[in-house]
Every structure is written in C-alpha cells, then in structure tokens.
CSV table of C-alpha atoms in Angstrom, one decimal:
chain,number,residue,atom,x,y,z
A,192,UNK,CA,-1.0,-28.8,-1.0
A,193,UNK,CA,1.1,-32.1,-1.3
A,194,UNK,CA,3.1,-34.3,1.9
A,195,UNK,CA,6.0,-32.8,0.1
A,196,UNK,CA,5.0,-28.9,0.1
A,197,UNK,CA,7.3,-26.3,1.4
A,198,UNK,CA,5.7,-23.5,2.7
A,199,UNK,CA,6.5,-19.9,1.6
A,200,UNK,CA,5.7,-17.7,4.6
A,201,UNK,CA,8.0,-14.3,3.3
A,202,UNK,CA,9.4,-12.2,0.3
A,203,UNK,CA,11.7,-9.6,0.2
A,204,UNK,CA,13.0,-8.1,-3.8
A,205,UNK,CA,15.2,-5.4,-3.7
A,206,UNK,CA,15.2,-4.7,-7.8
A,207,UNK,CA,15.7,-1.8,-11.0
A,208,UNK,CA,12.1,-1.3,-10.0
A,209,UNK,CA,12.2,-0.3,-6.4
A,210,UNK,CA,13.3,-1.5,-2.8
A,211,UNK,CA,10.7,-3.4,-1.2
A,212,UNK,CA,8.0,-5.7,-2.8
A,213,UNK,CA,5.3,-4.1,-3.6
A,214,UNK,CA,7.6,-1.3,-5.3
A,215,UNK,CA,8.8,-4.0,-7.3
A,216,UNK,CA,5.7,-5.6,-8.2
A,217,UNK,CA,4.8,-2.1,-9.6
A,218,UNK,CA,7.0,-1.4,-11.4
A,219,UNK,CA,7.4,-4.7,-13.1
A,220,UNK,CA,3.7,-4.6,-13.8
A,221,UNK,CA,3.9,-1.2,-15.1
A,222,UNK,CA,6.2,-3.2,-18.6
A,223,UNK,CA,8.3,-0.5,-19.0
A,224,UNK,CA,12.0,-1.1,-19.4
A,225,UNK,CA,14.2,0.1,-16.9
A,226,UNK,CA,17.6,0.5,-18.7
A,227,UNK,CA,19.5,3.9,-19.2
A,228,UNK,CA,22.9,4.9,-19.6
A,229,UNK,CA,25.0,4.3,-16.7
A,230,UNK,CA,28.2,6.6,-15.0
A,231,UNK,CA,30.0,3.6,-13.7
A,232,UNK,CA,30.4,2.3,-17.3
A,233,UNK,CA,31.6,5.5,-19.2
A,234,UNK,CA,33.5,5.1,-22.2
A,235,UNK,CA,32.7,1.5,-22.2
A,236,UNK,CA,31.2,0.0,-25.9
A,237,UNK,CA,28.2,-0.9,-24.2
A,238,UNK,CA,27.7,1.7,-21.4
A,239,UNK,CA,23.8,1.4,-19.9
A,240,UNK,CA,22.3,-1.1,-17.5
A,241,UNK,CA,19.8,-1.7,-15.3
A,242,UNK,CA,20.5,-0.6,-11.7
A,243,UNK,CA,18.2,-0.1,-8.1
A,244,UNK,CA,17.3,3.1,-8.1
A,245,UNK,CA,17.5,5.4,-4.4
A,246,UNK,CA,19.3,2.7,-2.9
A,247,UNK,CA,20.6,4.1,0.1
A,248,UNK,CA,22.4,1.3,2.0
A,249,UNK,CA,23.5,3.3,4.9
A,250,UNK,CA,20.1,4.6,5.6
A,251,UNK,CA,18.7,1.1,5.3
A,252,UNK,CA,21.8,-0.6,7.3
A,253,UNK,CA,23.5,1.8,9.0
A,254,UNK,CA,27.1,3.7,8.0
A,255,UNK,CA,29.2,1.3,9.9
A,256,UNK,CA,27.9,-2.4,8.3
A,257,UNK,CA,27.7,-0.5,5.0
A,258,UNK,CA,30.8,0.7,5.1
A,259,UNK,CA,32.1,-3.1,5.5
A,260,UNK,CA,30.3,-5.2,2.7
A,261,UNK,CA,30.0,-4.7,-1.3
A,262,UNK,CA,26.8,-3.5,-3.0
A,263,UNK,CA,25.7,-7.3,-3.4
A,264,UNK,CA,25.7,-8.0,-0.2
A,265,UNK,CA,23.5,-4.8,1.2
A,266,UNK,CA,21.2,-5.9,-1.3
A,267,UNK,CA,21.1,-9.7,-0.1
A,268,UNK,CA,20.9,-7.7,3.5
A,269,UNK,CA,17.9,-5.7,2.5
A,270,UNK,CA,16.1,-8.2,1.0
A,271,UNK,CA,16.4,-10.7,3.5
A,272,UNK,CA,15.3,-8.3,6.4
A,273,UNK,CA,12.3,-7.6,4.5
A,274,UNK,CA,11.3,-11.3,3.7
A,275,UNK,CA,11.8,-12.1,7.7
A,276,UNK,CA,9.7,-9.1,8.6
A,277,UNK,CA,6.5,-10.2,6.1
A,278,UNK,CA,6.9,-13.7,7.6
A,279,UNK,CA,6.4,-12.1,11.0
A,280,UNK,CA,9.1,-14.0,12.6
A,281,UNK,CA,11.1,-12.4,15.1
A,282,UNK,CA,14.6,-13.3,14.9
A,283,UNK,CA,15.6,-13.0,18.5
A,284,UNK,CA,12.6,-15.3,19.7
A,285,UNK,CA,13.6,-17.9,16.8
A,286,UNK,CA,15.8,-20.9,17.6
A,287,UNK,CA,18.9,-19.9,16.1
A,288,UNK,CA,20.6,-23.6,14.9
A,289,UNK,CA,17.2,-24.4,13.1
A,290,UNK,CA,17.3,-22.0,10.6
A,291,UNK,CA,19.1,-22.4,7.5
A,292,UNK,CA,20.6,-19.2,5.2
A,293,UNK,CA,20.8,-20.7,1.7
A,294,UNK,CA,22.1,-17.9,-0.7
A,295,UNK,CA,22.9,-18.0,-4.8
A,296,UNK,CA,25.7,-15.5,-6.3
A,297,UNK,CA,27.1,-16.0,-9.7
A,298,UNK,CA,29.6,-13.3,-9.2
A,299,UNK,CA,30.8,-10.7,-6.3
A,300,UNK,CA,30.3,-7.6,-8.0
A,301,UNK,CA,34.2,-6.9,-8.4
A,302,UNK,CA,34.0,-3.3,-6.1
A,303,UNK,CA,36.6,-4.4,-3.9
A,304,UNK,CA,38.7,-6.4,-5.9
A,305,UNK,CA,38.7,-3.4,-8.5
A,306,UNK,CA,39.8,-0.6,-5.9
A,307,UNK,CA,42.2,-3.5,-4.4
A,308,UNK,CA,44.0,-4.1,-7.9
A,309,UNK,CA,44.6,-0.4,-8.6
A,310,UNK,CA,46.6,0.1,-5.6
A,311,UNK,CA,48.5,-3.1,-6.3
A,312,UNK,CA,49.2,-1.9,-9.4
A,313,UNK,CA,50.6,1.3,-8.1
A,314,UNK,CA,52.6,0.1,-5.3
A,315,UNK,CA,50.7,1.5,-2.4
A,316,UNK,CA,49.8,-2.3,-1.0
A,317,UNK,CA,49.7,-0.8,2.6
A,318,UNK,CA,46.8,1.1,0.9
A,319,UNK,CA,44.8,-2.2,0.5
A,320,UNK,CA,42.1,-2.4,2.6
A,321,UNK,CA,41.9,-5.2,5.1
A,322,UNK,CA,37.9,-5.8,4.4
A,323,UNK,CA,38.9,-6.6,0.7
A,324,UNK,CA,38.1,-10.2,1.3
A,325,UNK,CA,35.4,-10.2,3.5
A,326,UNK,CA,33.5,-8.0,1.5
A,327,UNK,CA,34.0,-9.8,-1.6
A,328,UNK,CA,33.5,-13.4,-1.4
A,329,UNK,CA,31.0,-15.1,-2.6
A,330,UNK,CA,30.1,-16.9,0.6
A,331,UNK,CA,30.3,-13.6,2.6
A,332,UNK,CA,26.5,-12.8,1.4
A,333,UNK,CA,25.1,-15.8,3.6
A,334,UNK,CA,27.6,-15.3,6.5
A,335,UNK,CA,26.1,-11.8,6.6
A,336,UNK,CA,22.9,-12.8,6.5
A,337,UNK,CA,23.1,-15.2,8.8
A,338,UNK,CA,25.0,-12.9,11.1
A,339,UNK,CA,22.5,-9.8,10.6
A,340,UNK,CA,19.7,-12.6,11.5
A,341,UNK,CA,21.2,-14.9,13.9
A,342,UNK,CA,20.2,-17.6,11.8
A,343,UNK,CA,22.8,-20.0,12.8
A,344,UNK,CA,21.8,-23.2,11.0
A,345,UNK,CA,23.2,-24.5,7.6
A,346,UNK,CA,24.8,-21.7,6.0
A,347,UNK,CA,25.6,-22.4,2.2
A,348,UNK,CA,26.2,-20.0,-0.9
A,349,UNK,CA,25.2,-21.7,-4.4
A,350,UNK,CA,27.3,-20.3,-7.6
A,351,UNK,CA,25.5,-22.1,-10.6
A,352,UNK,CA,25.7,-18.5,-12.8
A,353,UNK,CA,22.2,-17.4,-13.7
A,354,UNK,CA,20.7,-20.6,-12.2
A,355,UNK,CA,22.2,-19.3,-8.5
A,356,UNK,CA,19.3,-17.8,-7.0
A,357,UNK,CA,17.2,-20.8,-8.1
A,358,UNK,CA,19.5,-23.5,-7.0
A,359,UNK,CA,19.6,-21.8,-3.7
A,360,UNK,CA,16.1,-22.1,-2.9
A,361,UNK,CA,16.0,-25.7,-4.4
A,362,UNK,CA,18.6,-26.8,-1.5
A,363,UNK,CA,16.8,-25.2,1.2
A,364,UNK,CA,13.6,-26.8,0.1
A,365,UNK,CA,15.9,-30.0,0.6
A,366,UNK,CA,17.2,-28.6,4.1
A,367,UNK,CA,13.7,-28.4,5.2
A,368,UNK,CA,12.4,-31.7,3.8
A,369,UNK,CA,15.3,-33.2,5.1
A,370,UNK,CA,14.2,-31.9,8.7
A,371,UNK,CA,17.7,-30.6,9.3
A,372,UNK,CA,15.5,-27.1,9.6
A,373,UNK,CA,12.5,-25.7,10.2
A,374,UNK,CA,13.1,-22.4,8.7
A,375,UNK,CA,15.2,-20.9,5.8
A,376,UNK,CA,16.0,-18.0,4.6
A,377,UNK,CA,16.9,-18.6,0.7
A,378,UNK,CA,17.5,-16.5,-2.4
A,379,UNK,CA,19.8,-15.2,-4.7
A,380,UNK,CA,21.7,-11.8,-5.2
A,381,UNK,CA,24.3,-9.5,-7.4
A,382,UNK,CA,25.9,-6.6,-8.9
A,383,UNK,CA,27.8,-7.0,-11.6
A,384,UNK,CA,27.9,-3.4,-13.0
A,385,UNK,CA,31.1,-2.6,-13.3
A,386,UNK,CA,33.6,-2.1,-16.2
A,387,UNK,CA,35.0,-5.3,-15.9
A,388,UNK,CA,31.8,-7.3,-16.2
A,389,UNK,CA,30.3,-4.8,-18.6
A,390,UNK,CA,33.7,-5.2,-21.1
A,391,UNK,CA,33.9,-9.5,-20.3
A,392,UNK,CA,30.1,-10.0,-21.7
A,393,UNK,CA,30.6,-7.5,-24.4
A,394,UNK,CA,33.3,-9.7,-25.7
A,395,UNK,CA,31.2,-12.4,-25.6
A,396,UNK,CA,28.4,-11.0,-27.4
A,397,UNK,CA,26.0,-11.4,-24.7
A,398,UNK,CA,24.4,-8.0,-24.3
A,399,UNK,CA,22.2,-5.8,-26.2
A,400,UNK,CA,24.5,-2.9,-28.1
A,401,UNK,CA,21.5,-0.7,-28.6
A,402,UNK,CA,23.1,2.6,-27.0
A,403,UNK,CA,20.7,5.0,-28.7
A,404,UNK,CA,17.8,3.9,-27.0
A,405,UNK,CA,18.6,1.7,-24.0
A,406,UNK,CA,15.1,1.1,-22.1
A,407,UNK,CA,13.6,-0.8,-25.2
A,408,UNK,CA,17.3,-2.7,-25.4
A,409,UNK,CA,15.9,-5.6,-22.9
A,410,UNK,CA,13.2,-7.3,-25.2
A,411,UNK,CA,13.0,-10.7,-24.7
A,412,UNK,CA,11.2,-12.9,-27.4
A,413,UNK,CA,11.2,-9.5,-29.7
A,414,UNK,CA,12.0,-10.3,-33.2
A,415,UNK,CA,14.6,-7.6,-32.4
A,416,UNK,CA,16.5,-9.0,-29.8
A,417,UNK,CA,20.3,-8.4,-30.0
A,418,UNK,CA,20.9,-9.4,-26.2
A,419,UNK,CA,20.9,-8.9,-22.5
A,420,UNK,CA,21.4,-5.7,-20.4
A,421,UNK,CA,23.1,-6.2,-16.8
A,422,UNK,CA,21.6,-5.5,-14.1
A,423,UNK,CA,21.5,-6.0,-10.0
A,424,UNK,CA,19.5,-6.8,-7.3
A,425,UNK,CA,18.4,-9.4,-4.7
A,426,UNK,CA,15.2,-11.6,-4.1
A,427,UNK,CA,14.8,-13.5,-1.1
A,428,UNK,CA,11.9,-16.0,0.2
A,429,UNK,CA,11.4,-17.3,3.8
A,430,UNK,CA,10.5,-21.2,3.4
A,431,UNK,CA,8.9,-23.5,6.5
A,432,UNK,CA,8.1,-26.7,6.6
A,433,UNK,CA,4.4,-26.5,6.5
A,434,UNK,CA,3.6,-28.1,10.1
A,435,UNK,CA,5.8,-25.1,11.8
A,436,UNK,CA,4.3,-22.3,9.5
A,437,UNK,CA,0.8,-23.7,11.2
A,438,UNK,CA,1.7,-23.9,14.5
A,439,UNK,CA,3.0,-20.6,15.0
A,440,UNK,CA,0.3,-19.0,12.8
A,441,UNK,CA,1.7,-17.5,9.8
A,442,UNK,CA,0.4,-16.3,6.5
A,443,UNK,CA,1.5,-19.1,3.9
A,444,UNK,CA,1.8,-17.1,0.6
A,445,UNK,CA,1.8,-19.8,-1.6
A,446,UNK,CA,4.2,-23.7,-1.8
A,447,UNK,CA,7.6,-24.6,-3.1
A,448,UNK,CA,5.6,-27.7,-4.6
A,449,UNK,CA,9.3,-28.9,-7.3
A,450,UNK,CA,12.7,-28.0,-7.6
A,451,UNK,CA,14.4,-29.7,-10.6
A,452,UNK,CA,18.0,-29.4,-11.7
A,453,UNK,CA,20.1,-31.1,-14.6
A,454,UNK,CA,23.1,-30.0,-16.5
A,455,UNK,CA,23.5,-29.5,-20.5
A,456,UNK,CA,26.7,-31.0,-20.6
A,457,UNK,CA,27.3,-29.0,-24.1
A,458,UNK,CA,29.0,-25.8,-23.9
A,459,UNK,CA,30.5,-22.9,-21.5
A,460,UNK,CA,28.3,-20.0,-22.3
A,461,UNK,CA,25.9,-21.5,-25.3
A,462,UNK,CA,22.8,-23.7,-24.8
A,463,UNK,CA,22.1,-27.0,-26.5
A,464,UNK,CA,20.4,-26.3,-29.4
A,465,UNK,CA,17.4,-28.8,-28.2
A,466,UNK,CA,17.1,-27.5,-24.8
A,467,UNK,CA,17.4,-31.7,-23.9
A,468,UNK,CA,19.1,-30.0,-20.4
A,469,UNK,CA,16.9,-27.2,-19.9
A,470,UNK,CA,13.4,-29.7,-20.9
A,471,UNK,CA,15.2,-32.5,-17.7
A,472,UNK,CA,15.0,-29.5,-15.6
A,473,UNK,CA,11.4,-28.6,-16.1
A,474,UNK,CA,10.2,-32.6,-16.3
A,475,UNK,CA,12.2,-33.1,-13.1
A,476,UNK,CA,10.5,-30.3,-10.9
A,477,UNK,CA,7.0,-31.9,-11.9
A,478,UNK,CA,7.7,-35.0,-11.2
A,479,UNK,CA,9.1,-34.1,-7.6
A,480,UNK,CA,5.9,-31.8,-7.6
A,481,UNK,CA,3.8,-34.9,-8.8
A,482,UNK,CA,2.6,-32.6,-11.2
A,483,UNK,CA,2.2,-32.9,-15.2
A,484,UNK,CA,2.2,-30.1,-17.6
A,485,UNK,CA,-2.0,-29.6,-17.5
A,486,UNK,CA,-0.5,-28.2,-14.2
A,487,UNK,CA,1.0,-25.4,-15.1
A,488,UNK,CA,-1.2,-22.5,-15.6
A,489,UNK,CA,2.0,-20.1,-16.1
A,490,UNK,CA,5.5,-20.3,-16.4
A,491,UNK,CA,7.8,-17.1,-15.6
A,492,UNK,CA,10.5,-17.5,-18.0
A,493,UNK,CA,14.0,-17.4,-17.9
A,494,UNK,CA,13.6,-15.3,-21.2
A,495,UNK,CA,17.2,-13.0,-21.4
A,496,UNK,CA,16.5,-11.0,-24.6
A,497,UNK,CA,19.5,-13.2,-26.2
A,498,UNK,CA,18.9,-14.5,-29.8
A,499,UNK,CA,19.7,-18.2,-28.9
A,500,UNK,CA,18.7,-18.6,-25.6
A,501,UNK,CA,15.1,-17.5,-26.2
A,502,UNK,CA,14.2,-18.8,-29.6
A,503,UNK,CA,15.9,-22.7,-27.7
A,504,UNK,CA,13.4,-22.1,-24.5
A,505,UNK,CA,10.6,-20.8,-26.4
A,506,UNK,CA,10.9,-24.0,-28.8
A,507,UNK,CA,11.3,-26.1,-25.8
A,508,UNK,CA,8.1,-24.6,-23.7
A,509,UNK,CA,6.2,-25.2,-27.2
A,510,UNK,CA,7.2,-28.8,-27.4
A,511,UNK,CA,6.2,-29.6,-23.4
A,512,UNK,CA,3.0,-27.9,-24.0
A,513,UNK,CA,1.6,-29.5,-26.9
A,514,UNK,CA,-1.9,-27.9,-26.3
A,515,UNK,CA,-0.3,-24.8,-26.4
A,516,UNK,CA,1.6,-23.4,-23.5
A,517,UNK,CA,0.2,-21.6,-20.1
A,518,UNK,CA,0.6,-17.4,-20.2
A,519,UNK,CA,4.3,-16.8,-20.7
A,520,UNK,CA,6.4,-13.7,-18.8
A,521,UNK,CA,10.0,-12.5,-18.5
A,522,UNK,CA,11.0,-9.8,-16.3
A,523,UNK,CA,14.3,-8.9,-17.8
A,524,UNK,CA,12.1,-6.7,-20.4
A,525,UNK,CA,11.5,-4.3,-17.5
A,526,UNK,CA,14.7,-5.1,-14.8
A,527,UNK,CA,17.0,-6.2,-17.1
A,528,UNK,CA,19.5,-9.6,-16.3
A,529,UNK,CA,20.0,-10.1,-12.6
A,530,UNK,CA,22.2,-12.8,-13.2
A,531,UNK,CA,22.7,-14.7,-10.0
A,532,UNK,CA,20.0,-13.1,-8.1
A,533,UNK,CA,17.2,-14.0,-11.6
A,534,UNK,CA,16.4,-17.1,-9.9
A,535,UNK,CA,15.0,-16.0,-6.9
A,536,UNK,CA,13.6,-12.5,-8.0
A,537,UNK,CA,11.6,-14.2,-10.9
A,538,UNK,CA,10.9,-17.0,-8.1
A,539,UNK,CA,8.9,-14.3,-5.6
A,540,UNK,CA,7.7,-12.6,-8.5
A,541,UNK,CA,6.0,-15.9,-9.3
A,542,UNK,CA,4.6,-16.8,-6.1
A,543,UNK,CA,3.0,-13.0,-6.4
A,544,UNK,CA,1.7,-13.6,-9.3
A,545,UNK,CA,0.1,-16.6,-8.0
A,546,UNK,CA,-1.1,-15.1,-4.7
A,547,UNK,CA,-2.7,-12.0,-6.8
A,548,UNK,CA,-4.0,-13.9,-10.4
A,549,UNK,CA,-1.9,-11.6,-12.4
A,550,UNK,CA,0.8,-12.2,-15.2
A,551,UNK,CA,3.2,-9.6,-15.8
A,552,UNK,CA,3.6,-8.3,-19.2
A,553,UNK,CA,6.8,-8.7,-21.2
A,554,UNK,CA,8.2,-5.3,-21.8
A,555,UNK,CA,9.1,-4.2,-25.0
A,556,UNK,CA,7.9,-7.0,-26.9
A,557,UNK,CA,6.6,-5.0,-30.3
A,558,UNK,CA,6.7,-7.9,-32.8
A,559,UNK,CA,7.1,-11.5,-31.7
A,560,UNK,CA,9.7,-13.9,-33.0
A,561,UNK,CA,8.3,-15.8,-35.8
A,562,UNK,CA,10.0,-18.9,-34.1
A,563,UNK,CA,8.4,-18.4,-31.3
A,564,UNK,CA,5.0,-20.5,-30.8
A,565,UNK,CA,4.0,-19.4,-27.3
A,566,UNK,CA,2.2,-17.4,-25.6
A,567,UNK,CA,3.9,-13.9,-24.2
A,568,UNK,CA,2.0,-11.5,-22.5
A,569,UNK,CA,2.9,-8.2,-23.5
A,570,UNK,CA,2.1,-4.6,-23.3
A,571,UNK,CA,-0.3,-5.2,-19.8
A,572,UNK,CA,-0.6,-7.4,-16.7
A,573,UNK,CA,-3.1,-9.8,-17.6
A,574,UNK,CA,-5.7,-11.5,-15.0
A,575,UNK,CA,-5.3,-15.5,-15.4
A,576,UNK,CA,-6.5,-17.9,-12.9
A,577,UNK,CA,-3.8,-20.3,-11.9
A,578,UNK,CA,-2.8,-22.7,-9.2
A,579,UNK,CA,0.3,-23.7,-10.5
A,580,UNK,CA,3.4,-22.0,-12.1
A,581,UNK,CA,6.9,-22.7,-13.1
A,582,UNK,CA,10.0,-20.4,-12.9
A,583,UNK,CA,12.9,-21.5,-14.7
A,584,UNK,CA,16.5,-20.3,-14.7
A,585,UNK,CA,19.3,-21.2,-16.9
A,586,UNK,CA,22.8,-20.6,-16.5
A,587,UNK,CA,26.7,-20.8,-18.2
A,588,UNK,CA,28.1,-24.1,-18.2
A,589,UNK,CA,24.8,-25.7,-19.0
A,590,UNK,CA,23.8,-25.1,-15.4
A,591,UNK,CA,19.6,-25.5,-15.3
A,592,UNK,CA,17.2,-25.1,-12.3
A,593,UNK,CA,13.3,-24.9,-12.3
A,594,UNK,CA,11.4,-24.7,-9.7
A,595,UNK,CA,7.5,-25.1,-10.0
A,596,UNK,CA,5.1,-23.1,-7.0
A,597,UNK,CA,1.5,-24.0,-5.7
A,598,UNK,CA,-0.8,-21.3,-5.0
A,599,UNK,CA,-2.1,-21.2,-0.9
C-alpha cells in the first residue's frame, strides 16, 4: 500500500444475481445472462430486464420501514447493512459524527412518483400519499442509510448517471483523506424498471430489442450487440482510513489506491468518438494512485453491450495499453445495466476479484467485435494474478469516473 491508500474493510451487492455477496459473486462467475421478460413492463416495445430475484424487503427490513421507502432505497438499505456487518463494525459502539454516508443514484426509480401522478390525474389528490417525497428523492437513499446506521457524519448523494455509484466512492475516499472521517459507508444504487424508464431509453435507442431471446440480449463487446438491458441493484463498500482499520483490527480486503474524474464536454447521451474524456479519467486515477499502466493487471469495464460506447472504450483501453491490455470483464453480460448503482457493484466486484485472483467472464460474448483489440474474457472465470485493477464507469452528459484498487 501507498501514504495515500484507503482501506476497504466491507462489501455488501444486492444484484440480478442474488442478495448478499457471495450470491452475487456466483452468479456473476457462473456468465450466464440474467435477463427475461418482465410483468412490470407488459405491452411495452422492449419489455425484459434484469431484476433481483427473491427480494423480499420486508423480511430483510421489516413491514413498517418497507412500507415507507422505494425499491432503490431497500436495496441501498440491504446492501449497506451487509457491508457494515463484513467490516465487523458495530454501529452503536461507532462514533456517530465520524462516519460519512456517501451514496450515487442516477435516477429514483419513479414508483412513487408513478402511483402519485395517476391519482393527480384522476382528481383524487387527497389520495396522494404523504411519503411520496420522502421515498422518492434522490438524497433520501443516504438519509436512510445514515439513519438505519446512525452514521451521522457527511451525508451526500452523487447523481453523475451511470458514473453515480463510482463518483460516490471517489468523494468518500476524499472525505477520509481529508480527515473529515474515519469511516464511510459509500456506493451507489437504483431501479429504474418501470414503464417510464423502459419507454424514455427505448426512444433513445439505448437498449437491446432482442425480445425473442432476452438472456443473450446483454452482450457486451459481441459483434452482435444492439444495446443495453435495465436493470437494478445496489453495491456498497465500507472505506477506513488505513491507521483506524489497524487499530481496531479489521480485515482489510483490498485499497482504494485512485479515483479519477473528467468530463467529455461533447454530448448528452453519446460519447466522444476518441474517448479524450473517458482516457483523462483512467490517466487521472493512476496518477493519484502513482501508478502507470504496467499496473494494471485487470480492468472491470464499464462495457454496456451499446454499439458506440464499447467499440470507443475498447479502442481507448487498446491505445493506453500498448503492450496489449490486462484481462478485460463486464458484468452487464450477466446483471444487465445498473445504471447508477454500476459504479459501485462493478467496484466490489473488483476488489473480489482481486482478493480471490479470478476474472469474471463476459457473458454471452460468442464472436468478438472485429474492432475490438483487447482482451475479454469470456465463457469462464479465469485465474490471473493481479495486484492492481481498474473499474471504470461512464455516464450521460460526458460524465466519467475510474477508480483503480490495490490488492491487501
């Protein structure tokens, strides 16, 4: 480890492939995509996502706190318990104002405001629950947190789209540098299926349109690609600053070592074409690592299954790595897109892949692009020794967050 090393002490991933991490970890390592035709979106052109499966929030969190927040928040709650759990800290022995809740949401899921706008529509504004704006906005998923956990330092929510989850962790990496904290909890989350977000990135081309078979629809790098597939979910990390996680003992799973962050300045939804925003990103988490590319013995992409975005990163990887780039994975093949929570799913799943020498495999990669010069593993986990990794995450509005991990 570097003077500059933030330790990662906890994980929680509530994800398409199971509550809990190691559920997740299976399942992502099994390569098999996840996607199937989903109820909510009936009637809808593009009418399958990605979605947790047994999810039963009030079991987990009990009727009455269930009963109050939206999906994306009981999965930011589940999550989060489970990261404080594996970092053994106990939340009423903790000192409250010295921990920091640090969450990333590109969207709010829409539940409320959906049920809200049908009985506005219909007159019956009485009707309108009084918890529809608490248990919709954005910055309701740290507040909860930090309620559930009594984590009563900084309290932030990050909205930089699909860079959220990401972002969030890069600022609490700053809170604890900083010294404003010794503890924070940080991660990203969402649930965006719902008709309205299923029918918006329709319009927009984003997502995959192949209804007939909807579990190899997620193939990122796949000369087949046609687009994303929504999903949900929620990964969170617990970061210390190293000379606390010592004192008081705790497993250290593996460093925040870079964050870097830059924006395209091109377009709303499209990347630039030379991935000049995306390629700051990446050179900027090194540098604050002190690390070069020979570093980097894996890099979890942010890989959506979109035509553009992965031909530009895969282009961009190929150029930064000029001896030919470290084992390459993206776990949208198997989960699908978690949108604001990708950042910080994809993070943990790094820091795993670190801890236990093992590269996911890409699912549904049958034949790669013939523009793509990198290399995807596909079809197995594959051992790789590795001390170093990056995760990247890119999001609309040329918004671009990497960070890059240490193993312990």
């Amino acid at each position: 480890m570097t003077a500059r090393d933030i330790a990662i002490t906890g994980l929680g991933l509530v994800t398409p492939a199971g509550v809990g991490v190691e559920e997740s970890w299976a399942g992502i390592c099994a390569g098999t995509g996840l996607a199937a035709r989903d109820e909510a979106l009936t009637g809808l052109p593009v009418d399958f996502s990605c979605w947790v499966p047994d999810f039963d929030a009030a079991a987990l969190l009990g009727r009455r706190l269930t009963w109050r927040i939206d999906r994306f928040i009981q999965l930011a709650m589940v999550a989060a318990r489970e990261a404080v759990a594996d970092a053994a800290l106990d939340r009423e022995a903790w000192d409250g104002p010295r921990v920091a809740v640090v969450m990333g949401v590109a969207s709010n899921g829409g539940d409320a405001w959906a049920d809200a706008y049908a009985k506005l529509v219909e007159g019956r504004v009485e009707s309108i629950s009084p918890t529809t704006l608490t248990r919709s906005l954005p910055n309701m998923v740290a507040g909860e947190v930090s309620t559930d956990l009594q984590a009563t330092g900084p309290c932030l929510t990050t909205s930089t789209a699909c860079a959220s989850g990401a972002t969030a962790i890069g600022i609490a990496r700053d809170l604890l540098r900083s010294g404003t904290c010794d503890i924070a909890i940080a991660g990203g989350t969402d649930s965006t299926r719902v008709p309205m977000g299923s029918a918006a990135f329709y319009r927009l081309g984003a997502l995959s349109r192949r209804r007939a078979e909807p579990a190899v629809a997620s193939r990122p790098f796949d000369a087949d690609r046609d687009g994303f597939v929504l999903s949900e979910g929620a990964g969170v990390l617990v970061l210390e600053r190293p000379e606390y996680a010592r004192a008081r003992g705790a497993r250290i799973r593996g460093y925040l070592s870079g964050y870097g962050a830059s924006a395209d300045g091109f377009h709303a939804t499209s990347p630039r074409p030379d991935g000049d925003g995306a390629r700051r990103a990446i050179e900027a988490a090194l540098a604050d690592a002190g690390a070069d590319p020979a570093d980097v013995h894996h890099i979890n992409a942010h890989g959506t299954s979109t035509p553009q975005g992965d031909r530009i990163e895969a282009e961009l990887l190929g150029a930064l790595f000029r001896s030919g780039a470290p084992p390459v994975t993206s776990v949208k093949g198997v989960i699908g897109h978690t949108l604001g929570a990708a950042g910080a799913v994809e993070a943990a799943v790094t820091v795993l892949s670190l801890e236990r020498q093992l590269v996911p495999p890409t699912a549904n990669l049958d034949r790669l692009d013939e523009g793509v010069a990198i290399d995807v593993v596909t079809k197995a986990p594959r051992a790789h020794r590795m001390t170093g990794a990056l995760s990247n995450a890119f999001g609309f509005g040329g918004q671009n967050a990497v960070l890059f991990f240490r193993a312990a």
